[in-house]
GROMACS .gro file of N, CA and C in nm:
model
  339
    1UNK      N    1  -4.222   6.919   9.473
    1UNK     CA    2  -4.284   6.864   9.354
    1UNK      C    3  -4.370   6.972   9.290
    2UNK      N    4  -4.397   6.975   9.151
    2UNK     CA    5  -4.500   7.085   9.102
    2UNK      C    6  -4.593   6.986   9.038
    3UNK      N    7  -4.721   7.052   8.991
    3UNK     CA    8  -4.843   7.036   8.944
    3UNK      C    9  -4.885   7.128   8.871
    4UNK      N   10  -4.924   7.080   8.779
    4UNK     CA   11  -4.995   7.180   8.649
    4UNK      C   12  -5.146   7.147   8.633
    5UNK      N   13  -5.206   7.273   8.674
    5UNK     CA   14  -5.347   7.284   8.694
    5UNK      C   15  -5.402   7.387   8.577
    6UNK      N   16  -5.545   7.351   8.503
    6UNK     CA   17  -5.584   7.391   8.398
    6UNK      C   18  -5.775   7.407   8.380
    7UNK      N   19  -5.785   7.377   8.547
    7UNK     CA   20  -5.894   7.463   8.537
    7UNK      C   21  -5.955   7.536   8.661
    8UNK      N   22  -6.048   7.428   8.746
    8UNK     CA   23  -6.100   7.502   8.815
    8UNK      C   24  -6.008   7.545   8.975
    9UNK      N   25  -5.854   7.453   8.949
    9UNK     CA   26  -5.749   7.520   9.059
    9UNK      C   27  -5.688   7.608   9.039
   10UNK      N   28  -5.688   7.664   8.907
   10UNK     CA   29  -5.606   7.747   8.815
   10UNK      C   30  -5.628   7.906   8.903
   11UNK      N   31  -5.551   8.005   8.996
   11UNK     CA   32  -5.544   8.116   9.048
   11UNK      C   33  -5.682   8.193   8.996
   12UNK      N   34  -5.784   8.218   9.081
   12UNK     CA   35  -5.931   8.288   9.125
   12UNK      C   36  -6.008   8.240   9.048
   13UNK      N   37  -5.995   8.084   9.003
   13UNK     CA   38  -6.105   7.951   8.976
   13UNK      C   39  -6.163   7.939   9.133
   14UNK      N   40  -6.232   7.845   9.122
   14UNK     CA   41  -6.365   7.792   9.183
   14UNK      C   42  -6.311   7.700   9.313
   15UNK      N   43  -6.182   7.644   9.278
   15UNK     CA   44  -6.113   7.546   9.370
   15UNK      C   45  -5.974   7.588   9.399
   16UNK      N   46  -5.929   7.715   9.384
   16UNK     CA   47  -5.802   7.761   9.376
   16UNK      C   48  -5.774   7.781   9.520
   17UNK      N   49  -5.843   7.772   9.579
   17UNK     CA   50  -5.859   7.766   9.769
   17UNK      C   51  -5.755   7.595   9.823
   18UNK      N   52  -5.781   7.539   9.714
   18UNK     CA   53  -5.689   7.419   9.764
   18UNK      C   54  -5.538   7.428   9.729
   19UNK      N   55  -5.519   7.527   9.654
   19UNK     CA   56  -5.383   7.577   9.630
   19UNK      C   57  -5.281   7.733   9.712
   20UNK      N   58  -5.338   7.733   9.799
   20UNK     CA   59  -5.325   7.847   9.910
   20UNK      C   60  -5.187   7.827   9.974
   21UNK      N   61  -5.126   7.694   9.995
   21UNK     CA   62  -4.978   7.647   9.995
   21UNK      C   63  -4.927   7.613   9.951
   22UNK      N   64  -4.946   7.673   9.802
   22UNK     CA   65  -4.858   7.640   9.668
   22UNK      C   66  -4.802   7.755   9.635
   23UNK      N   67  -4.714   7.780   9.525
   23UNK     CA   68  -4.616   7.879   9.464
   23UNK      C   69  -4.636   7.884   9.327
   24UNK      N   70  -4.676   7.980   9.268
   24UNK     CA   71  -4.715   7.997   9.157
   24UNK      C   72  -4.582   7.997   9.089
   25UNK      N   73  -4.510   7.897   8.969
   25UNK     CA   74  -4.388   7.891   8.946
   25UNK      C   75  -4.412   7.969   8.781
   26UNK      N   76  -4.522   7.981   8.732
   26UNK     CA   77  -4.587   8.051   8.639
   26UNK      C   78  -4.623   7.980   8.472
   27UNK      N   79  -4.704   8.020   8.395
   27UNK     CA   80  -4.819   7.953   8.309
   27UNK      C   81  -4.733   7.855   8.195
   28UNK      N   82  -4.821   7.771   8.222
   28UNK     CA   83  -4.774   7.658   8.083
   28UNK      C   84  -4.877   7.609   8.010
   29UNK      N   85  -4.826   7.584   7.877
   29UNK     CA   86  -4.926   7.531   7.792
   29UNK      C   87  -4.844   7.399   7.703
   30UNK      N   88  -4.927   7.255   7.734
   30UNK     CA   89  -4.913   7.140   7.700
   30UNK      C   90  -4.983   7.137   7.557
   31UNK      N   91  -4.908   7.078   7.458
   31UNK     CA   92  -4.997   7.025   7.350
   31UNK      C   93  -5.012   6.894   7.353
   32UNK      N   94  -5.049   6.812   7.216
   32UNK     CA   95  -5.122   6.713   7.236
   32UNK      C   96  -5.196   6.672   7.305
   33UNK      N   97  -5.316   6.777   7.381
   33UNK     CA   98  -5.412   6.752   7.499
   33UNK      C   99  -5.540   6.851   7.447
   34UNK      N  100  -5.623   6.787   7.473
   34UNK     CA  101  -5.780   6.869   7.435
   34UNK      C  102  -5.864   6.898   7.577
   35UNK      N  103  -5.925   6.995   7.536
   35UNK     CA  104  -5.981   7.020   7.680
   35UNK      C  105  -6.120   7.060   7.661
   36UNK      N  106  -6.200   6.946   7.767
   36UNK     CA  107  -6.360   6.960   7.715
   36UNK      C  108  -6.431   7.027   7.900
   37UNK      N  109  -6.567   7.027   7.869
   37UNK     CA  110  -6.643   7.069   7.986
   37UNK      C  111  -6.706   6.951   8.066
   38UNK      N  112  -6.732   6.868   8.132
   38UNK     CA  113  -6.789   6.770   8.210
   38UNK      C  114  -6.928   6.855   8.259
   39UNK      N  115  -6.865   7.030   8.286
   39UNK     CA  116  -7.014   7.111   8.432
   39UNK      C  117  -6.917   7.167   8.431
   40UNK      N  118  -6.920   7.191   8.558
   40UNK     CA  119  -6.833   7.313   8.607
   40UNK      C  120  -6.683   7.320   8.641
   41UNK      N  121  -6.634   7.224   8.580
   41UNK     CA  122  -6.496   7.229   8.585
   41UNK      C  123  -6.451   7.125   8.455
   42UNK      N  124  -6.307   7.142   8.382
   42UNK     CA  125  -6.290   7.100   8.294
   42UNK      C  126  -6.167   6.975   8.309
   43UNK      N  127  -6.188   6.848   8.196
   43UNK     CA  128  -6.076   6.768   8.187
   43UNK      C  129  -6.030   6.774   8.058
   44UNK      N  130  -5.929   6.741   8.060
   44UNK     CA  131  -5.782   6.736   7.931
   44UNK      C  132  -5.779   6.607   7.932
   45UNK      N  133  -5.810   6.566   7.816
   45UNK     CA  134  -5.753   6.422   7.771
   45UNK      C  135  -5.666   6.392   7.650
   46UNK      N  136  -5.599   6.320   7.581
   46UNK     CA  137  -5.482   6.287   7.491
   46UNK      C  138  -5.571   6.355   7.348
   47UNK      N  139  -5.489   6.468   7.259
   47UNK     CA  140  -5.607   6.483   7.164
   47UNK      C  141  -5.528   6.601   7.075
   48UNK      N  142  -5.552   6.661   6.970
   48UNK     CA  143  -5.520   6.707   6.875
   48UNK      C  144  -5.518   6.850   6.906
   49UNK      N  145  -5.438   6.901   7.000
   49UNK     CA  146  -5.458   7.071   7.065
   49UNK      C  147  -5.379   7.102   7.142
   50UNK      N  148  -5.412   7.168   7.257
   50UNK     CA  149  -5.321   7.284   7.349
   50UNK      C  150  -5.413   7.344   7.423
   51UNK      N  151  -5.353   7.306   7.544
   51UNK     CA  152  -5.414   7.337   7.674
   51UNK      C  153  -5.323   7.397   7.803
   52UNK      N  154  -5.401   7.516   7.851
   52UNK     CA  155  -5.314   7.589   7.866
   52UNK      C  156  -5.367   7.624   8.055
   53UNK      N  157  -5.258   7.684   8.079
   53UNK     CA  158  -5.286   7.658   8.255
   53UNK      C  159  -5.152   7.716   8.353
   54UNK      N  160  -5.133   7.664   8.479
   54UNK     CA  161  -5.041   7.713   8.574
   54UNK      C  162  -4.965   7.605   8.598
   55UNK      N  163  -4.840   7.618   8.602
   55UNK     CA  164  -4.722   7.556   8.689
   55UNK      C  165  -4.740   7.612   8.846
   56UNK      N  166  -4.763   7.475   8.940
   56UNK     CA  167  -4.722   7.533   9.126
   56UNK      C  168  -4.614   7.436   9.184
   57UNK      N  169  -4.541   7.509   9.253
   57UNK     CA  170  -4.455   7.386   9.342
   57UNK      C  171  -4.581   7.363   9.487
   58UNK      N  172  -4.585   7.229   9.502
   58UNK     CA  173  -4.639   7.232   9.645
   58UNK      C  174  -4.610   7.119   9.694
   59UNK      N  175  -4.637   7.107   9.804
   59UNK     CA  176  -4.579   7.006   9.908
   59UNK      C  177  -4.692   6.866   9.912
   60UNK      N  178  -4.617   6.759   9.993
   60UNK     CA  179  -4.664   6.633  10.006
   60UNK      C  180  -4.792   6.645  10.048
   61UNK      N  181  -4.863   6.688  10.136
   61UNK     CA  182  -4.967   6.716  10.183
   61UNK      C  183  -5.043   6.774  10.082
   62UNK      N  184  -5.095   6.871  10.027
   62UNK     CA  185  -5.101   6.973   9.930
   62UNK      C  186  -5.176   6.836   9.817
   63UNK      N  187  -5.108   6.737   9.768
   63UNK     CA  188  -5.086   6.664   9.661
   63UNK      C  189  -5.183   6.523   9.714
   64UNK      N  190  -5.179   6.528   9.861
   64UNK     CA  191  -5.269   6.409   9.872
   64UNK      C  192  -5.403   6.482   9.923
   65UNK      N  193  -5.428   6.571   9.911
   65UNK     CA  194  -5.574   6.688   9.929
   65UNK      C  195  -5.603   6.662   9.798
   66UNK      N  196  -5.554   6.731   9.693
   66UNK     CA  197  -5.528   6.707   9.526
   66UNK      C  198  -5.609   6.582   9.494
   67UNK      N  199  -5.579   6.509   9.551
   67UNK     CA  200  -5.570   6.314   9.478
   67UNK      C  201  -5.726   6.299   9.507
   68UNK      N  202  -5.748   6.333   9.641
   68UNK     CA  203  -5.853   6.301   9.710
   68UNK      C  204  -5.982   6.364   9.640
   69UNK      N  205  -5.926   6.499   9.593
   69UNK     CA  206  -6.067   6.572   9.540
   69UNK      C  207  -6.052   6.511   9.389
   70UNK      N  208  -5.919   6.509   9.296
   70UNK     CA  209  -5.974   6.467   9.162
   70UNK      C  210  -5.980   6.300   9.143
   71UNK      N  211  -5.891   6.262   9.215
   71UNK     CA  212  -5.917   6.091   9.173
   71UNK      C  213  -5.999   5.992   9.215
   72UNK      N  214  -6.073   6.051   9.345
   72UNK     CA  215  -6.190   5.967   9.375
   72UNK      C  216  -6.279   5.954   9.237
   73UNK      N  217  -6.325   5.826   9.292
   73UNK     CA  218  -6.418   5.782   9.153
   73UNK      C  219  -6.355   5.776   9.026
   74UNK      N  220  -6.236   5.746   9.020
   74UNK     CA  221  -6.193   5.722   8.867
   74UNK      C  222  -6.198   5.866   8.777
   75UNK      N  223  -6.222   5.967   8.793
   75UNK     CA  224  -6.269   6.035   8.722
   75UNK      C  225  -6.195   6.110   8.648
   76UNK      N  226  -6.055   6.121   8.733
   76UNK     CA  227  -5.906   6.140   8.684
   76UNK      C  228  -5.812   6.065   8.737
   77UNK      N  229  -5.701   6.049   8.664
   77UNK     CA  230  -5.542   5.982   8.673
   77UNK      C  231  -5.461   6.097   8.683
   78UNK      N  232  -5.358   6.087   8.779
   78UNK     CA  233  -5.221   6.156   8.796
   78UNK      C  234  -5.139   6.116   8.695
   79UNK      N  235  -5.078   6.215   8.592
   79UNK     CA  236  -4.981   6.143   8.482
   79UNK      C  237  -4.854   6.260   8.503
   80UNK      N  238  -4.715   6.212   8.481
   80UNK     CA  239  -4.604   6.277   8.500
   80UNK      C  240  -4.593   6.373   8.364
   81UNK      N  241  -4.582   6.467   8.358
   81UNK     CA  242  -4.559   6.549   8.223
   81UNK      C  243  -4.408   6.649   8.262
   82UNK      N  244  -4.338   6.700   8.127
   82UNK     CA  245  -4.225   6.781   8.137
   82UNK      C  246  -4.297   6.900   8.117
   83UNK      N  247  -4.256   7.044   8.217
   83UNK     CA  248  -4.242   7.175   8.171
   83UNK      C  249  -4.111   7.243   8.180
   84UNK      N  250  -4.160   7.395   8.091
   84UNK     CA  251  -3.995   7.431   8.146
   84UNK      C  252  -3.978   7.480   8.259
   85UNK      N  253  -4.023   7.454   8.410
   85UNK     CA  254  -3.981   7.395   8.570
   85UNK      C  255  -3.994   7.293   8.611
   86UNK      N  256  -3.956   7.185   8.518
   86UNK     CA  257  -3.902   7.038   8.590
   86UNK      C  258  -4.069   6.963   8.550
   87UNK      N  259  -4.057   6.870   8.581
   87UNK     CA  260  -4.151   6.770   8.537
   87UNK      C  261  -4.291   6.833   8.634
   88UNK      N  262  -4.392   6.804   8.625
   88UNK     CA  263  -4.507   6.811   8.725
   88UNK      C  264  -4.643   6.709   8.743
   89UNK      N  265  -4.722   6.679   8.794
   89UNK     CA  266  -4.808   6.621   8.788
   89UNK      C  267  -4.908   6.680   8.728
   90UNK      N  268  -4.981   6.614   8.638
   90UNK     CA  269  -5.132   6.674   8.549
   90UNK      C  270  -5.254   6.546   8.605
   91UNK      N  271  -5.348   6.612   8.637
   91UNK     CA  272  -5.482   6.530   8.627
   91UNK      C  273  -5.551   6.512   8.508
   92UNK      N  274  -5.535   6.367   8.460
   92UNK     CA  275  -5.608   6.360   8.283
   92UNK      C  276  -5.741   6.317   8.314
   93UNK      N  277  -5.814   6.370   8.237
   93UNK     CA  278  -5.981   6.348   8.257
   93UNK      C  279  -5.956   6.162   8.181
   94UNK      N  280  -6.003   6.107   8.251
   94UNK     CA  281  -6.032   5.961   8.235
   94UNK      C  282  -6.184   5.882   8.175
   95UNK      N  283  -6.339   5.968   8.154
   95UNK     CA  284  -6.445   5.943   8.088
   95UNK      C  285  -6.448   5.971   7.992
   96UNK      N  286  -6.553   5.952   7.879
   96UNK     CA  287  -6.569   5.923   7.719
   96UNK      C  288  -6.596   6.096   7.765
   97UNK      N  289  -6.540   6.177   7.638
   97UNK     CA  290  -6.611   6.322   7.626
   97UNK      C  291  -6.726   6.295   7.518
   98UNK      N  292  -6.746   6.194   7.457
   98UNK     CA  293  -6.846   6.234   7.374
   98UNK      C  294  -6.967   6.248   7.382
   99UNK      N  295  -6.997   6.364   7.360
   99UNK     CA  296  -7.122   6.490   7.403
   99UNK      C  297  -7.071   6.594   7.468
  100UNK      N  298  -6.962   6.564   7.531
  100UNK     CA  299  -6.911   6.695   7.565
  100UNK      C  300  -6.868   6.829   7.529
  101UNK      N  301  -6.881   6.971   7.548
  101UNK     CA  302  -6.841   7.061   7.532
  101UNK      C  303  -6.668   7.028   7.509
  102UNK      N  304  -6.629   7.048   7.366
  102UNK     CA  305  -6.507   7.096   7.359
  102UNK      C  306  -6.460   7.280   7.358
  103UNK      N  307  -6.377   7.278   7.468
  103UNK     CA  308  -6.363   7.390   7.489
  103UNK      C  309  -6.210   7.412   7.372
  104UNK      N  310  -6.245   7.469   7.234
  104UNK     CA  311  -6.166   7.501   7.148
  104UNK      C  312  -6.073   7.575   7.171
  105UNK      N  313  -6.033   7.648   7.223
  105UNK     CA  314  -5.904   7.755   7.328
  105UNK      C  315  -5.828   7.670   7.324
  106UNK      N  316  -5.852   7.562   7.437
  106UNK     CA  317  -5.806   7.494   7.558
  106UNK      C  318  -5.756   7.588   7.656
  107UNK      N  319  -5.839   7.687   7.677
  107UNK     CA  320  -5.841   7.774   7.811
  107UNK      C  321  -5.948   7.798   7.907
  108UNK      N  322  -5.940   7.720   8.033
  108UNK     CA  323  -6.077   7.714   8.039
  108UNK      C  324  -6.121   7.818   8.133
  109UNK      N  325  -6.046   7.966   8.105
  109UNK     CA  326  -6.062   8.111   8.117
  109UNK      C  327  -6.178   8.139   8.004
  110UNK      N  328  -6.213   8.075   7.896
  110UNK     CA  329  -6.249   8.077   7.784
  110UNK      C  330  -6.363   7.981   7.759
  111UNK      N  331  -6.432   7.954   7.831
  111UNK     CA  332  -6.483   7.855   7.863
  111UNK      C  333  -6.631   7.886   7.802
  112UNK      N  334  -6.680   7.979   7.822
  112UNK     CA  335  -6.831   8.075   7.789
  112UNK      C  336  -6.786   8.163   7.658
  113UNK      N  337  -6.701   8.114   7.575
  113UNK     CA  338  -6.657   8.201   7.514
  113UNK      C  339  -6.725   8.135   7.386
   0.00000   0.00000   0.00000
């Protein structure tokens, strides 16, 4: 299965340590998705832009580590999206952004920018 990660799992981010048995299948960028700041790591929710990030293949295990760190507390949803390597899983930020930092890029390499 792959997963498309767009911030702080994204290769020598902050949480990219949970992706250590994954395969970098290489970068994609989704539109119709906006990408704001919460702190120190960023969510993409349904929105007028392009957000941009990594394709990984990783395994069953891998994906329920994943779940555990973003979907506790509601805070994200697993949603199925197409790239060009087969469909993948995205974590959509699920709270109101308003007040939030929109990160205008949608790179959140770009984040302090």
């Amino acid at each position: 299965m792959r997963i498309f990660v767009y911030g702080s799992l994204r290769h020598k981010q902050g949480n990219s340590h949970w992706m250590t048995n994954a395969q970098l299948l290489g970068d994609f960028s989704i539109d119709n998705y906006q990408l704001y700041s919460p702190g120190h790591y960023p969510g993409a929710v349904p929105g007028n832009g392009t957000v941009h990030g990594e394709v990984y293949r990783i395994d069953n295990a891998t994906l329920a580590e994943l779940d555990a760190l973003r979907t506790g507390g509601g805070e994200y949803a697993r949603q199925l999206i197409q790239t060009p390597y087969g469909s993948a899983w995205m974590y959509v930020y699920q709270r109101p952004v308003d007040g939030l930092k929109l990160i205008e890029s949608g790179d959140w390499l770009d984040r302090d920018k």
